[in-house]
CSV table of C-alpha atoms in Angstrom, one decimal:
chain,number,residue,atom,x,y,z
D,59,MET,CA,180.1,151.8,61.3
D,60,ALA,CA,180.8,148.6,59.5
D,61,ARG,CA,183.4,148.5,56.7
D,62,PHE,CA,180.5,148.1,54.3
D,63,PRO,CA,177.7,150.5,55.2
D,64,SER,CA,175.0,148.0,54.1
D,65,LEU,CA,176.2,145.5,56.7
D,66,PRO,CA,175.4,145.6,60.5
D,67,ASP,CA,177.9,147.2,62.8
D,68,GLN,CA,179.2,143.9,63.9
D,69,PRO,CA,178.6,141.7,60.9
D,70,HIS,CA,178.7,137.9,61.0
D,71,LEU,CA,179.9,135.9,57.9
D,72,SER,CA,176.2,135.1,57.2
D,73,ASP,CA,175.5,138.8,56.8
D,74,VAL,CA,178.3,139.1,54.3
D,75,PHE,CA,177.1,136.1,52.3
D,76,GLN,CA,173.5,137.2,52.4
D,77,ARG,CA,174.4,140.7,51.1
D,78,PHE,CA,177.1,139.5,48.6
D,79,SER,CA,176.0,136.0,47.6
D,80,LYS,CA,178.1,135.8,44.4
D,81,GLY,CA,180.1,132.6,44.7
D,82,ALA,CA,178.9,131.7,48.2
D,83,GLY,CA,177.2,128.5,47.2
D,84,PRO,CA,180.3,127.0,45.4
D,85,LEU,CA,182.5,128.2,48.2
D,86,MET,CA,180.4,126.3,50.7
D,87,ALA,CA,180.4,123.2,48.6
D,88,PHE,CA,184.2,123.5,48.3
D,89,HIS,CA,184.5,123.8,52.1
D,90,ASP,CA,182.4,120.6,52.4
D,91,ALA,CA,184.7,118.8,50.0
D,92,ILE,CA,187.9,119.7,51.7
D,93,LEU,CA,186.7,119.6,55.3
D,94,ARG,CA,184.3,116.7,55.2
D,95,GLY,CA,185.1,114.8,52.1
D,96,GLU,CA,187.4,111.7,52.0
D,97,SER,CA,190.8,112.5,53.4
D,98,ALA,CA,193.9,111.1,55.0
D,99,LEU,CA,193.2,113.6,57.8
D,100,THR,CA,190.3,113.4,60.1
D,101,VAL,CA,187.6,116.1,60.2
D,102,GLY,CA,189.0,117.3,63.5
D,103,GLU,CA,192.6,117.4,62.1
D,104,ARG,CA,191.5,119.4,59.1
D,105,GLU,CA,189.5,121.8,61.3
D,106,MET,CA,192.5,122.1,63.5
D,107,ILE,CA,194.6,123.1,60.5
D,108,ALA,CA,191.9,125.7,59.6
D,109,ALA,CA,192.0,127.1,63.1
D,110,TYR,CA,195.9,127.1,63.1
D,111,THR,CA,196.1,128.9,59.8
D,112,SER,CA,193.5,131.4,61.0
D,113,GLY,CA,195.4,131.9,64.2
D,114,LEU,CA,198.6,132.6,62.3
D,115,ASN,CA,196.7,135.2,60.4
D,116,ALA,CA,195.3,136.7,63.6
D,117,CYS,CA,191.8,136.2,62.2
D,118,ASP,CA,189.8,135.8,65.5
D,119,PHE,CA,186.5,135.0,63.8
D,120,CYS,CA,187.9,132.0,61.8
D,121,HIS,CA,190.3,130.9,64.5
D,122,GLY,CA,187.6,130.8,67.1
D,123,SER,CA,185.0,129.2,64.8
D,124,HIS,CA,187.2,126.4,63.5
D,125,ARG,CA,188.8,125.8,66.9
D,126,MET,CA,185.3,125.2,68.2
D,127,ILE,CA,184.4,122.9,65.3
D,128,ALA,CA,187.7,121.0,65.8
D,129,GLU,CA,186.7,120.5,69.5
D,130,ILE,CA,183.3,119.3,68.5
D,131,HIS,CA,185.0,116.7,66.3
D,132,GLY,CA,187.2,115.4,69.1
D,133,ASN,CA,190.2,117.7,69.5
D,134,ASP,CA,191.2,118.4,73.1
D,135,PRO,CA,190.7,122.1,73.8
D,136,ALA,CA,194.0,122.1,75.6
D,137,VAL,CA,195.8,121.5,72.3
D,138,PHE,CA,195.0,125.0,71.1
D,139,GLU,CA,196.6,126.7,74.2
D,140,GLN,CA,200.1,125.4,73.2
D,141,LEU,CA,199.7,124.8,69.4
D,142,PHE,CA,201.5,127.9,68.3
D,143,ASP,CA,204.5,127.6,70.6
D,144,ASN,CA,205.1,123.9,71.4
D,145,GLN,CA,203.3,121.1,69.5
D,146,PRO,CA,204.6,118.3,71.8
D,147,ALA,CA,203.4,120.2,74.8
D,148,ALA,CA,200.0,120.5,73.0
D,149,GLY,CA,199.7,116.8,73.2
D,150,LEU,CA,200.4,116.3,69.5
D,151,ASP,CA,202.9,113.6,68.4
D,152,ASP,CA,206.2,114.4,66.8
D,153,ARG,CA,204.9,113.9,63.2
D,154,TRP,CA,202.8,117.1,63.5
D,155,GLY,CA,205.9,119.3,63.8
D,156,PRO,CA,206.9,119.1,60.1
D,157,LEU,CA,203.3,119.3,58.9
D,158,LEU,CA,202.4,122.4,61.0
D,159,ALA,CA,205.8,123.9,60.0
D,160,TYR,CA,204.8,123.4,56.4
D,161,VAL,CA,201.4,125.1,57.0
D,162,ARG,CA,203.0,127.9,58.8
D,163,LYS,CA,205.5,128.6,56.0
D,164,LEU,CA,202.8,128.3,53.4
D,165,THR,CA,200.8,130.9,55.3
D,166,GLU,CA,203.7,133.3,56.2
D,167,ALA,CA,206.2,132.9,53.3
D,168,PRO,CA,204.8,130.6,50.6
D,169,ALA,CA,207.5,131.4,48.1
D,170,ARG,CA,210.1,130.1,50.5
D,171,LEU,CA,208.7,126.6,50.7
D,172,THR,CA,211.2,124.0,49.4
D,173,ASP,CA,211.2,120.4,48.5
D,174,ALA,CA,213.0,119.7,51.8
D,175,ASP,CA,210.0,121.1,53.6
D,176,ALA,CA,207.8,118.5,51.9
D,177,GLU,CA,210.3,115.8,52.4
D,178,ALA,CA,210.3,116.5,56.1
D,179,VAL,CA,206.5,116.0,56.2
D,180,LEU,CA,206.7,112.8,54.3
D,181,ALA,CA,209.6,111.5,56.4
D,182,ALA,CA,207.5,112.1,59.5
D,183,GLY,CA,205.0,109.5,58.2
D,184,TRP,CA,202.4,111.6,56.4
D,185,SER,CA,201.2,110.6,53.0
D,186,GLU,CA,201.2,112.8,50.0
D,187,GLU,CA,197.4,112.9,50.2
D,188,ALA,CA,197.6,114.2,53.8
D,189,LEU,CA,200.1,116.9,52.8
D,190,TYR,CA,198.0,117.9,49.8
D,191,ASP,CA,194.9,118.1,52.0
D,192,ALA,CA,196.8,120.2,54.6
D,193,VAL,CA,197.9,122.5,51.7
D,194,VAL,CA,194.3,123.0,50.4
D,195,VAL,CA,192.9,123.6,53.9
D,196,CYS,CA,195.6,126.1,54.6
D,197,ALA,CA,195.1,127.9,51.3
D,198,THR,CA,191.4,128.0,51.7
D,199,PHE,CA,191.7,129.6,55.1
D,200,ASN,CA,194.2,132.1,54.0
D,201,MET,CA,191.6,133.2,51.5
D,202,MET,CA,188.7,133.0,54.0
D,203,ASN,CA,190.7,135.0,56.5
D,204,ARG,CA,191.0,137.8,54.0
D,205,ILE,CA,187.3,137.7,53.1
D,206,VAL,CA,186.4,137.9,56.8
D,207,GLU,CA,188.9,140.6,57.7
D,208,GLY,CA,188.3,142.6,54.5
D,209,CYS,CA,184.5,142.6,55.2
D,210,GLY,CA,185.0,143.4,58.9
D,211,VAL,CA,183.4,140.3,60.3
D,212,VAL,CA,183.8,140.1,64.1
D,213,PRO,CA,183.3,137.4,66.6
D,214,THR,CA,180.5,138.0,69.1
D,215,ALA,CA,179.4,135.9,72.0
D,216,GLU,CA,176.0,135.4,70.5
D,217,GLY,CA,177.4,134.5,67.1
D,218,GLN,CA,179.8,132.0,68.7
D,219,ALA,CA,177.0,130.4,70.7
D,220,ASN,CA,174.8,130.1,67.6
D,221,SER,CA,177.7,128.7,65.6
D,222,ARG,CA,178.4,126.1,68.3
D,223,ALA,CA,174.8,125.0,68.4
D,224,ARG,CA,174.6,124.8,64.6
D,225,HIS,CA,177.8,122.8,64.2
D,226,GLU,CA,176.8,120.4,67.0
D,227,GLY,CA,173.6,119.9,65.1
D,228,PHE,CA,175.5,119.4,61.8
D,229,ARG,CA,178.2,117.2,63.4
D,230,ASP,CA,177.4,114.2,61.3
D,231,SER,CA,176.4,115.9,58.1
D,232,PRO,CA,178.7,115.4,55.1
D,233,THR,CA,177.7,119.0,54.0
D,234,PRO,CA,177.5,121.3,57.0
D,235,TYR,CA,178.7,124.3,55.1
D,236,ALA,CA,176.1,123.9,52.3
D,237,ASP,CA,173.6,123.2,55.1
D,238,PHE,CA,174.5,126.6,56.6
D,239,GLY,CA,174.2,128.2,53.1
D,240,ARG,CA,170.7,126.7,52.8
D,241,MET,CA,169.9,128.0,56.3
D,242,ILE,CA,170.8,131.6,55.4
D,243,GLY,CA,169.3,131.4,51.9
D,244,VAL,CA,172.4,131.5,49.7
D,245,VAL,CA,172.4,127.9,48.6
D,246,PRO,CA,169.2,126.5,46.9
D,247,ASP,CA,167.7,123.4,48.5
D,248,SER,CA,168.6,121.3,45.5
D,249,GLU,CA,172.4,122.1,45.9
D,250,GLY,CA,175.0,120.7,48.3
């Protein structure tokens, strides 16, 4: 049985949003703004941060989905094999160390973040805008991980294949999340 009896036994996020649509449209618009809007970070980098945050939270659905989306947007799949243990071995340059350490601390112990953590990110060459964008992506996926896990969403091979095809089709869209919302009927055609 699913955590919510009105959902399928292995619900996808679309099942959750179709059943409980309150706030789904604005949430998808927000995803488009932070993951596809103007940023000091590329789309692939923001999706990598979403996948990294989700991996830290052991949210398999979001980690797998956003890893796949990051790969569609140019990230080397090999990066994800080493990302949690050794960023240089993952093929990331040294400046990623402080930024990912900030994201990790924001996820695991947010009250322990200090000015020194931010200074390390800035000293590594990131702009304040890049740091802010990383913070917002991290915060969003901490929330999304809890929605996904709280509602019992599980990754399935079929769901992942459908998601890959959808995101490959939406690759150049500035609003892929609202596009998804329109596709599942929770975002009106006039929004997004």
